[in-house]
Amino acid sequence: MSLEHILLGLLREPASGYDLKRVFDERISHFWAAELSQIYPTLGRLERRRWVRSRRAESKRGPGRRIYDLTPAGRKELRAWLAGPPQFGDERFAYLGQLFFMGELGDWGLTLRFLRSVREHFAAKLAALRSLERLWREADPRYPDRLPADDFHVQLALRKGILSLESHLTWCDESISRAAARMPAAARGRHGPHAKKGIPR
Amino acid sequence: MSLEHILLGLLREPASGYDLKRVFDERISHFWAAELSQIYPTLGRLERRRWVRSRRAESKRGPGRRIYDLTPAGRKELRAWLAGPPQFGDERFAYLGQLFFMGELGDWGLTLRFLRSVREHFAAKLAALRSLERLWREADPRYPDRLPADDFHVQLALRKGILSLESHLTWCDESISRAAARMPAAARGRHGPHAKKGIPR
DNA sequence: GCGTCCATGTAAACGGTTACATGATTGC
DNA sequence: GCAATCATGTAACCGTTTACATGGACGC
């Protein structure tokens, strides 16, 4: 299971479940998402298998924390996963399913609004990744090609996220202008890409 | 649920569960995969909700077939889904998780083999989509921008798959050469991108 | 006093995969 | 005779999501 192995990777540095959730959201979420309600029981399972161990710690604020870290057996398991073949899962994109059938509605304006909203979604994600990259680049003059091996690999994964999202946006832009060109001329002013607000015809 | 709505979309043309599985594999799988063991019970559920209905039919070969098609209520439900906001799910890529932590192994040769195997995987998928596109282009002179609205939307989704995979390959190639450049010079002949076969040193 | 953040978890439901079960027909 | 294809389904399991539950500390 991938979540288990990602947790093992992160737990090379000791952390609590709550800490791990923050790391997921900040640095991992572009290729793997996880909720706390999944992280906690998974940590329990890893501990029962002796891949991680935990100790109690106090917290500045709020309830006590449980700090986990990797055991030698856990590190062995992590390395076996890393040395194994790449794992591919089926990719599922519901919005492409919607687009696939959208001809059913026969409404180019709706298709355009749909594509613009898809574009916005990806643009926001791209902005987040780019700002992550910018911060890193500014903080470390070795970025990207003279980073230590560990960080270099992290950077490759980040770069993948950025390139992918750029390609998503390219497709959105291309699709928006091609769909706009298909719209009946009479409707262009209402929904087209260069709609002029407040000029009724 | 997206699978339900994709089935509704496909069932604008009558089909059996078995037929639908073939369509998934041939034309849908680049954005949504489905197994027969999931399709059959889902069709049952759609029928109980009166979104599709079925009749028995005989088959040339093998057991009798059950042919489903869309009811007016099903079409209404499909249209509501299509007119709604785009649905985004979290994307999960286990192989990026592996790469993210691969510095742990400290073995550039392994990273390179890993990336090459990722590249092969995507290259095969891209070849399949490109051949799908080629067949379509050859069969219909209206491809891609003068296709009927229905097909035009299908084509947009296909184009997304192709652009995405092209960007995956770009990233693989870029990453392979950047990782190769990081490999100690002594090891380049063994695992590097220009390894010369059969010339031991 | 109220909302947010810190911090841990449990329970039920959901969507999907893997394995199993059955049996006829066609092509090698 | 054997494998592949046609065709339908069930059962057990797995991983993830959503909702629920609790409660202290800090800032406004």
Coordinates of N, CA and C in Angstrom, one line a residue, chain A residues 14-89:
Chain A
P14 N 11.3 12.0 12.8 CA 10.2 11.8 13.8 C 9.1 12.8 13.6
A15 N 7.9 12.4 13.7 CA 6.7 13.3 13.5 C 5.5 12.7 14.1
S16 N 4.5 13.5 14.4 CA 3.2 13.1 14.9 C 2.3 12.9 13.7
G17 N 1.1 12.3 13.9 CA 0.1 12.2 12.9 C -0.3 13.6 12.4
Y18 N -0.4 14.5 13.3 CA -0.9 15.8 12.9 C 0.2 16.5 12.1
D19 N 1.5 16.4 12.5 CA 2.6 16.9 11.7 C 2.5 16.3 10.2
L20 N 2.3 15.0 10.2 CA 2.4 14.4 8.9 C 1.3 14.9 7.9
K21 N 0.1 15.2 8.5 CA -1.0 15.7 7.7 C -0.6 17.1 7.1
R22 N 0.1 17.9 7.9 CA 0.6 19.2 7.4 C 1.6 19.0 6.2
V23 N 2.5 18.0 6.4 CA 3.5 17.7 5.3 C 2.7 17.2 4.1
F24 N 1.8 16.4 4.2 CA 1.0 15.9 3.1 C 0.4 17.1 2.3
D25 N -0.2 18.0 3.1 CA -0.9 19.1 2.4 C 0.0 20.1 1.7
E26 N 1.2 20.2 2.3 CA 2.1 21.2 1.8 C 3.0 20.7 0.7
R27 N 3.5 19.5 0.9 CA 4.5 19.0 -0.1 C 4.2 17.7 -0.8
I28 N 3.2 17.0 -0.4 CA 2.9 15.7 -1.0 C 1.7 15.7 -1.8
S29 N 0.8 16.7 -1.5 CA -0.6 16.6 -2.0 C -0.6 16.6 -3.6
H30 N 0.4 17.1 -4.2 CA 0.3 17.2 -5.7 C 0.4 15.8 -6.3
F31 N 0.9 14.8 -5.5 CA 0.8 13.4 -6.0 C 0.1 12.4 -5.1
W32 N -0.2 12.8 -3.8 CA -0.9 11.9 -2.9 C -1.6 12.7 -1.8
A33 N -2.8 12.5 -1.6 CA -3.6 13.2 -0.6 C -3.9 12.2 0.5
A34 N -4.0 12.7 1.8 CA -4.4 11.8 2.9 C -5.1 12.6 3.9
E35 N -6.1 12.0 4.5 CA -6.9 12.6 5.6 C -6.3 12.1 6.9
L36 N -6.5 12.9 8.0 CA -6.1 12.5 9.3 C -6.8 11.2 9.7
S37 N -8.0 11.1 9.4 CA -8.8 9.9 9.7 C -8.2 8.6 9.1
Q38 N -7.4 8.8 8.1 CA -6.7 7.6 7.5 C -5.3 7.5 8.0
I39 N -4.7 8.6 8.3 CA -3.3 8.6 8.8 C -3.2 7.9 10.1
Y40 N -4.1 8.3 11.1 CA -4.0 7.7 12.4 C -4.1 6.2 12.5
P41 N -5.1 5.6 11.9 CA -5.2 4.1 11.9 C -4.0 3.5 11.2
T42 N -3.5 4.1 10.1 CA -2.4 3.6 9.3 C -1.1 3.6 10.2
L43 N -0.9 4.6 10.9 CA 0.2 4.7 11.9 C 0.1 3.5 12.9
G44 N -1.1 3.3 13.4 CA -1.3 2.2 14.3 C -0.9 0.9 13.7
R45 N -1.3 0.7 12.5 CA -1.0 -0.6 11.8 C 0.5 -0.7 11.6
L46 N 1.2 0.4 11.2 CA 2.6 0.3 11.0 C 3.3 0.0 12.3
E47 N 2.8 0.5 13.4 CA 3.4 0.3 14.7 C 3.3 -1.2 15.1
R48 N 2.1 -1.8 14.9 CA 1.8 -3.2 15.2 C 2.8 -4.1 14.4
R49 N 3.1 -3.6 13.2 CA 4.1 -4.4 12.4 C 5.5 -4.1 12.7
R50 N 5.7 -3.2 13.7 CA 7.1 -2.8 14.1 C 7.9 -2.1 13.0
W51 N 7.2 -1.5 12.1 CA 7.9 -0.7 11.1 C 8.1 0.7 11.6
V52 N 7.3 1.2 12.6 CA 7.6 2.4 13.3 C 7.4 2.2 14.8
R53 N 7.9 3.1 15.6 CA 7.6 3.0 17.0 C 7.2 4.5 17.4
S54 N 6.5 4.6 18.6 CA 6.0 5.9 19.0 C 6.4 6.1 20.5
R55 N 6.5 7.4 20.8 CA 6.6 7.8 22.2 C 5.6 9.0 22.4
R56 N 5.2 9.2 23.7 CA 4.4 10.3 24.0 C 5.2 11.5 24.2
A57 N 4.7 12.7 23.9 CA 5.4 13.9 24.1 C 4.4 15.0 24.5
E58 N 4.9 16.0 25.2 CA 3.9 17.1 25.6 C 3.9 18.1 24.4
S59 N 2.9 18.9 24.4 CA 2.7 19.9 23.4 C 2.7 21.3 24.0
K60 N 3.0 22.3 23.3 CA 2.9 23.7 23.8 C 1.5 24.0 24.1
R61 N 0.6 23.5 23.4 CA -0.7 24.0 23.3 C -1.6 22.8 22.8
G62 N -2.7 22.6 23.5 CA -3.5 21.5 23.1 C -3.1 20.2 23.8
P63 N -3.6 19.1 23.4 CA -3.4 17.8 24.1 C -2.0 17.2 23.8
G64 N -1.7 16.2 24.4 CA -0.4 15.5 24.3 C -0.2 15.0 22.8
R65 N 1.0 14.9 22.4 CA 1.3 14.4 21.1 C 1.9 13.0 21.1
R66 N 1.7 12.2 20.0 CA 2.4 10.9 19.9 C 3.3 11.0 18.7
I67 N 4.6 10.9 19.0 CA 5.6 11.1 18.0 C 6.1 9.7 17.5
Y68 N 6.0 9.5 16.2 CA 6.4 8.3 15.6 C 7.8 8.4 14.9
D69 N 8.6 7.3 14.9 CA 9.7 7.3 13.9 C 10.0 5.9 13.5
L70 N 10.9 5.8 12.4 CA 11.1 4.6 11.7 C 12.0 3.6 12.5
T71 N 11.7 2.3 12.5 CA 12.6 1.3 13.1 C 13.4 0.8 11.9
P72 N 14.5 0.0 12.3 CA 15.3 -0.6 11.2 C 14.5 -1.5 10.2
A73 N 13.5 -2.2 10.8 CA 12.7 -3.1 9.9 C 11.8 -2.2 9.0
G74 N 11.4 -1.0 9.5 CA 10.6 -0.1 8.7 C 11.5 0.5 7.5
R75 N 12.7 0.8 7.8 CA 13.6 1.3 6.8 C 13.9 0.3 5.7
K76 N 14.0 -1.0 6.2 CA 14.2 -2.1 5.2 C 13.0 -2.2 4.3
E77 N 11.8 -2.1 4.9 CA 10.6 -2.2 4.1 C 10.5 -1.0 3.1
L78 N 10.8 0.2 3.6 CA 10.8 1.4 2.7 C 11.8 1.2 1.5
R79 N 13.0 0.7 1.8 CA 14.0 0.5 0.7 C 13.5 -0.5 -0.3
A80 N 12.9 -1.6 0.2 CA 12.4 -2.6 -0.7 C 11.4 -2.0 -1.7
W81 N 10.5 -1.1 -1.1 CA 9.5 -0.5 -2.0 C 10.2 0.4 -3.0
L82 N 11.2 1.2 -2.6 CA 11.9 2.1 -3.5 C 12.6 1.4 -4.6
A83 N 13.2 0.2 -4.2 CA 14.0 -0.5 -5.2 C 13.1 -1.3 -6.1
G84 N 11.8 -1.5 -5.8 CA 10.9 -2.3 -6.6 C 10.5 -1.5 -7.9
P85 N 9.7 -2.1 -8.7 CA 9.2 -1.5 -10.0 C 8.3 -0.3 -9.7
P86 N 8.2 0.6 -10.6 CA 7.3 1.8 -10.4 C 5.9 1.3 -10.3
Q87 N 5.1 1.9 -9.4 CA 3.7 1.4 -9.3 C 2.8 2.4 -10.0
F88 N 2.0 1.9 -10.9 CA 1.0 2.7 -11.6 C -0.4 2.3 -11.3
G89 N -1.2 3.3 -10.9 CA -2.6 3.0 -10.7 C -3.4 3.6 -11.9

